[in-house]
Coordinates of C-alpha atoms in Angstrom, one line a residue:
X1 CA -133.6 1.7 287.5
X2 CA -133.9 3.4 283.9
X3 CA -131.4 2.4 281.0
X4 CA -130.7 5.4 279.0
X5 CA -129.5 4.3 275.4
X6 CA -129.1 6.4 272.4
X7 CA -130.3 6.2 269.1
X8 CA -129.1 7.6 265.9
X9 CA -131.3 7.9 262.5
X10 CA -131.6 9.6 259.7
X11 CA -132.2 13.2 259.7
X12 CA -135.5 12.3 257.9
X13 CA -137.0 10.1 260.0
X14 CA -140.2 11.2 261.8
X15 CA -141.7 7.8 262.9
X16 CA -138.7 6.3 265.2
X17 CA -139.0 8.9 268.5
X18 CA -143.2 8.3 268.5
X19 CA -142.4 4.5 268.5
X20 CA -139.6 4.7 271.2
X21 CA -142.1 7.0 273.3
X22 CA -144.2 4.3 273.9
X23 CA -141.5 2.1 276.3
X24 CA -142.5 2.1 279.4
X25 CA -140.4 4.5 281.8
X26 CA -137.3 1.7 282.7
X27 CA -136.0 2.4 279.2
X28 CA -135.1 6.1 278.1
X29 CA -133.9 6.6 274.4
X30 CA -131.5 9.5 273.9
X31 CA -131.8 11.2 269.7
X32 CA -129.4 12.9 267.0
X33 CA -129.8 13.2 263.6
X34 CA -127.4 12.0 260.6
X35 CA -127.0 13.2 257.5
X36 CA -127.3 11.3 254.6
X37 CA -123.9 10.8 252.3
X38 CA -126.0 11.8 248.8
X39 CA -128.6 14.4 249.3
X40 CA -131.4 13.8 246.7
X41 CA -130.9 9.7 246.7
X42 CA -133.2 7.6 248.7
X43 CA -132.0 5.0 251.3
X44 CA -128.3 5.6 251.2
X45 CA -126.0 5.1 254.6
X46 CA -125.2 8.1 257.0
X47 CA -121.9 10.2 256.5
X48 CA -119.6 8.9 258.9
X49 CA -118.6 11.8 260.6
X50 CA -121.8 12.1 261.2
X51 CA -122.1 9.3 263.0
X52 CA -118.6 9.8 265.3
X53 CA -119.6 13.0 266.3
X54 CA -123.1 12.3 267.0
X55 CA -122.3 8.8 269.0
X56 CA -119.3 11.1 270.6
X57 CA -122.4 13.0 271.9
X58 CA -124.6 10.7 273.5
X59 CA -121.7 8.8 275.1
X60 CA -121.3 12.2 277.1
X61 CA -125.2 11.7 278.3
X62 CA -123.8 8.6 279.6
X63 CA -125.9 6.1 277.6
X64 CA -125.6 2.3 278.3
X65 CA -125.6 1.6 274.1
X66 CA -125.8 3.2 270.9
X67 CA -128.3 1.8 268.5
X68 CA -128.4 2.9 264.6
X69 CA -131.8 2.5 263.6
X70 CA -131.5 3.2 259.3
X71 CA -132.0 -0.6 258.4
X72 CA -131.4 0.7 255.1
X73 CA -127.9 1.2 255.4
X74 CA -126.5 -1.6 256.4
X75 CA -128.0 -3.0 252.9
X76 CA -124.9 -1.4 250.7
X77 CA -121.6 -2.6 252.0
X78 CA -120.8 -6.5 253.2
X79 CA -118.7 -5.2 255.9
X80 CA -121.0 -2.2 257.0
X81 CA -122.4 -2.9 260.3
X82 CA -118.7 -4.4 261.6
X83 CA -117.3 -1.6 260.7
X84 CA -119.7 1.1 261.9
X85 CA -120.7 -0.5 264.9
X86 CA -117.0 -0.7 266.0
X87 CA -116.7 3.2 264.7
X88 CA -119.9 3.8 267.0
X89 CA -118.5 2.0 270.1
X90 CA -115.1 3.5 270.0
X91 CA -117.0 7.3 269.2
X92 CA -119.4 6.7 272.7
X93 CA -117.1 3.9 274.8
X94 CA -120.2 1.7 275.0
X95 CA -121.8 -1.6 272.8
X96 CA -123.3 -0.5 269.6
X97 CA -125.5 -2.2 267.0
X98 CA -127.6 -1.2 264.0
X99 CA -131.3 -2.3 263.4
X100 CA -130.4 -4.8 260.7
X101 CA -128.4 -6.5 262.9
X102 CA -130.7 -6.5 265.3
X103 CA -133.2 -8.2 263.2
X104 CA -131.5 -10.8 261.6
X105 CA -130.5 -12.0 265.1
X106 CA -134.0 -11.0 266.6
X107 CA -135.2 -13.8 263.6
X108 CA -132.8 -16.4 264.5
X109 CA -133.0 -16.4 268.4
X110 CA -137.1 -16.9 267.7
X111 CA -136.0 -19.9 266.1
X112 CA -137.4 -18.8 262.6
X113 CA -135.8 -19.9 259.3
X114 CA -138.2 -19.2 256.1
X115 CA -139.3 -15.7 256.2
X116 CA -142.3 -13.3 254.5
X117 CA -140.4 -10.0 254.0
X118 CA -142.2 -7.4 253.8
X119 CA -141.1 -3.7 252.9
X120 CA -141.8 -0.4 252.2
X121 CA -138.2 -0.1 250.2
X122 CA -137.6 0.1 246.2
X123 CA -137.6 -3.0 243.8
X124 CA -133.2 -2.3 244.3
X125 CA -133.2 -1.6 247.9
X126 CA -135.6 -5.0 248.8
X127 CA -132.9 -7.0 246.8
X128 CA -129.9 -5.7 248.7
X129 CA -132.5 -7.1 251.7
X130 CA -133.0 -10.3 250.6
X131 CA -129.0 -10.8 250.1
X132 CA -128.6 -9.1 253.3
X133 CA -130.8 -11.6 255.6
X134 CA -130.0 -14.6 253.6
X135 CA -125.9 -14.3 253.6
X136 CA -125.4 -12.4 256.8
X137 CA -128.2 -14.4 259.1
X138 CA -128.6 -17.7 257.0
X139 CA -132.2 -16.9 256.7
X140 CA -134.5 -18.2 253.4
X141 CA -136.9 -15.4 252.4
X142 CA -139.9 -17.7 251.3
X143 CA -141.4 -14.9 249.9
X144 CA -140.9 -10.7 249.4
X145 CA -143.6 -8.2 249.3
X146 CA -142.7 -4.4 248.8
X147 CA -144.6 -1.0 248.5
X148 CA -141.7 0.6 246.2
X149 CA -141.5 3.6 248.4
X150 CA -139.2 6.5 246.9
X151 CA -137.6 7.9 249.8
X152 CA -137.8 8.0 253.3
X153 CA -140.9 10.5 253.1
X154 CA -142.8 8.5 251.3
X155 CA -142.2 5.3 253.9
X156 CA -143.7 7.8 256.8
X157 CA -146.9 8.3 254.9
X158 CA -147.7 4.5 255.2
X159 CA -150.0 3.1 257.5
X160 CA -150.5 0.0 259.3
X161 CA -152.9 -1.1 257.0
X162 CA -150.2 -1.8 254.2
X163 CA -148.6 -4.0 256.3
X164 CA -151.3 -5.9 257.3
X165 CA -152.7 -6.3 253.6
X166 CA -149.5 -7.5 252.9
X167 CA -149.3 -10.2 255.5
X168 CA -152.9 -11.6 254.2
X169 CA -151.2 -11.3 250.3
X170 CA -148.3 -13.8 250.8
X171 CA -149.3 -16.0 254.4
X172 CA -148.4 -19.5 253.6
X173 CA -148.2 -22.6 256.3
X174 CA -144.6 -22.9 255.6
X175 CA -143.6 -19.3 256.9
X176 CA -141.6 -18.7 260.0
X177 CA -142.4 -15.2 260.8
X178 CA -142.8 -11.8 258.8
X179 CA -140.1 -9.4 259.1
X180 CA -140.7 -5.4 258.3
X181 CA -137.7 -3.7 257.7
X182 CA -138.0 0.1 257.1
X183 CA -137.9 2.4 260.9
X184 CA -139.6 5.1 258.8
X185 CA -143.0 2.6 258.5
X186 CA -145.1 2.7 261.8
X187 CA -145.4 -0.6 263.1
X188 CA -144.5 -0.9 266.9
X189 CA -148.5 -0.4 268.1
X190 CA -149.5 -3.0 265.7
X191 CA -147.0 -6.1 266.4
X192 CA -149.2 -7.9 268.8
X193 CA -152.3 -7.3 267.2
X194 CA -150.5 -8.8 263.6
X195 CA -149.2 -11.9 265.5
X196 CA -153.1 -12.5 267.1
X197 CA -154.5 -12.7 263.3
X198 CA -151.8 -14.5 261.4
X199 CA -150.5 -16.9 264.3
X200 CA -146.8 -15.7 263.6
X201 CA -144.2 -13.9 264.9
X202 CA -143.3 -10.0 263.7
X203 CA -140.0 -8.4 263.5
X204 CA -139.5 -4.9 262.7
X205 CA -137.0 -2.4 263.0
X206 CA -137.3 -0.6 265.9
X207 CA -138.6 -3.6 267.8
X208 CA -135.7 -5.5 267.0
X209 CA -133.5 -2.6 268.2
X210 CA -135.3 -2.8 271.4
X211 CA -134.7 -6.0 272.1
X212 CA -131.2 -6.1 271.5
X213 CA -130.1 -2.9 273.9
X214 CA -132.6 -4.7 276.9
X215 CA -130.8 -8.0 275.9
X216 CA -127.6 -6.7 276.3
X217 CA -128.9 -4.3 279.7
X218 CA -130.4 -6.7 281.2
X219 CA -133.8 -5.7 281.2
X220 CA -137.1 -7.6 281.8
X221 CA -139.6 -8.6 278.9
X222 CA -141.4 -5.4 277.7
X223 CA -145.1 -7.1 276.8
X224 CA -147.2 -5.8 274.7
X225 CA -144.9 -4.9 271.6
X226 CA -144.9 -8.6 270.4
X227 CA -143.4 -11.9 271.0
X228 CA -139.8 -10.7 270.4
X229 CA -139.9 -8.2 273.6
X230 CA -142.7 -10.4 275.4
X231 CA -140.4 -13.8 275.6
X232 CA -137.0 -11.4 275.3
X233 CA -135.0 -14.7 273.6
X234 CA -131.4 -14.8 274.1
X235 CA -129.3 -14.3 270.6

C-alpha cells in the first residue's frame, strides 16, 4: 500500500523534495509552493491564501495528510500552528501538521528533555526558537548553536559539515539529543551517521515531518533516517 501525503513549503525551498525522494516507495509526498507574506524579509510565515488554496489542491490528489514543512514560521505567532493547521485540514478534509510541531513532539516521545539546538537561522529567528520549544513543548535548550543564515538561500548553500562541526562545538554528557531546525539545511542522509559518532538522538525538520504523517498512517519504521523513524515512538 503507498500513503500519499502532501507537503507545502516555501516557494524558496530547494532542499525539502531531494530529502523526501529518498523514502522508500510506501510513502509518496505530493508538492506546492507558498509565497511568503513580505517579499525581501527572511524567514517570515506563508500568506494564508496561499496556503488554502494550495492544501485545497492536494486534498483533490486525495492525500492522507498535509504537512507544512517552513519550521520557521511557526516561530512568529503563539497561536500559529493551531490556527493553520486547523485552516490546512478544513482547506484538504484531512489531518494536518507543521514541522515545528512535529519536532517538539518528535523530541518529547524520544523521551528527551535538555536539548543542543542547532540552526542555520538569524541571531532573532534562533530566539523565537528557543521560546518556541521551551513554552510550546516544555523542552530546556541546554545549549544553542547558529550559522546566522540571511535567508532561505543562504540555508541551502550549507552542508552537512556545519552541522556536524557544530555537534562536536557544544556535546556535553548532560544533552538529550540535538535538534536541527531549518528544512532548507540538508540533513536527512546524515541523521544516522550523526547519531553513530555523538551517541545521541537527531531531530530535524523534515524527519520529524515524516514521522508524524507515518505515525498518524500507520506506517512501519522507515530505518536508516535515524532513531526517530527507526523506533517510530508514539507521541
Amino acid at each position: 500500500m503507498t500513503h500519499h501525503f502532501g507537503v507545502l513549503i516555501p516557494s524558496t525551498n530547494t532542499t525539502v523534495e531531494a530529502e523526501l525522494a529518498r523514502l522508500p516507495p510506501g510513502y509518496q509526498a505530493h508538492f506546492a509552493r507558498l509565497m511568503t507574506t513580505t517579499p525581501g524579509h527572511p524567514f517570515a510565515p506563508s500568506r494564508d491564501d496561499d496556503i488554502d488554496y494550495q492544501a485545497r489542491l492536494l486534498g483533490t490528489a486525495r492525500v492522507e495528510m498535509v504537512i507544512l514543512i517552513q519550521t520557521s514560521a511557526s516561530l512568529f505567532a503563539d497561536h500559529y500552528d493551531e490556527t493553520t493547521t486547523r485552516r490546512m485540514s478544513a482547506a484538504a478534509g484531512v489531518p494536518a501538521i507543521t514541522s515545528a510541531q512535529s519536532m517538539g513532539r518528535a523530541l518529547r516521545a524520544l523521551g528527551t528533555r535538555r536539548i543542543g539546538l542547532v540552526s542555520p537561522y538569524s541571531h532573532e529567528v534562533n530566539a523565537r526558537a528557543r521560546r518556541y520549544f521551551t513554552d510550546k513543548h516544555g523542552l530546556e535548550i541546554a545549549v544553542l548553536e547558529g550559522f546566522a543564515a540571511t535567508d532561505s538561500y543562504a540555508i541551502g548553500q550549507l552542508g552537512p559539515e556545519n552541522a556536524r562541526a557544530a555537534f562536536a562545538r557544544i556535546d556535553r554528557p548532560e544533552i538529550d539529543a540535538f535538534a536541527v531546525p531549518g528544512a532548507n539545511f540538508q540533513t536527512v542522509a546524515s541523521i544516522a551517521g550523526w547519531e553513530r559518532e555523538f551517541g545521541k538522538p537527531v531531530v530535524t525538520s523534515t524527519q520529524a515531518s515524516v514521522w508524524a504523517m507515518a505515525r498518524q498512517l500507520g506506517g512501519d519504521a522507515i530505518p536508516g533516517f535515524g532513531r526517530l523513524l527507526d523506533l517510530m515512538p508514539a507521541g
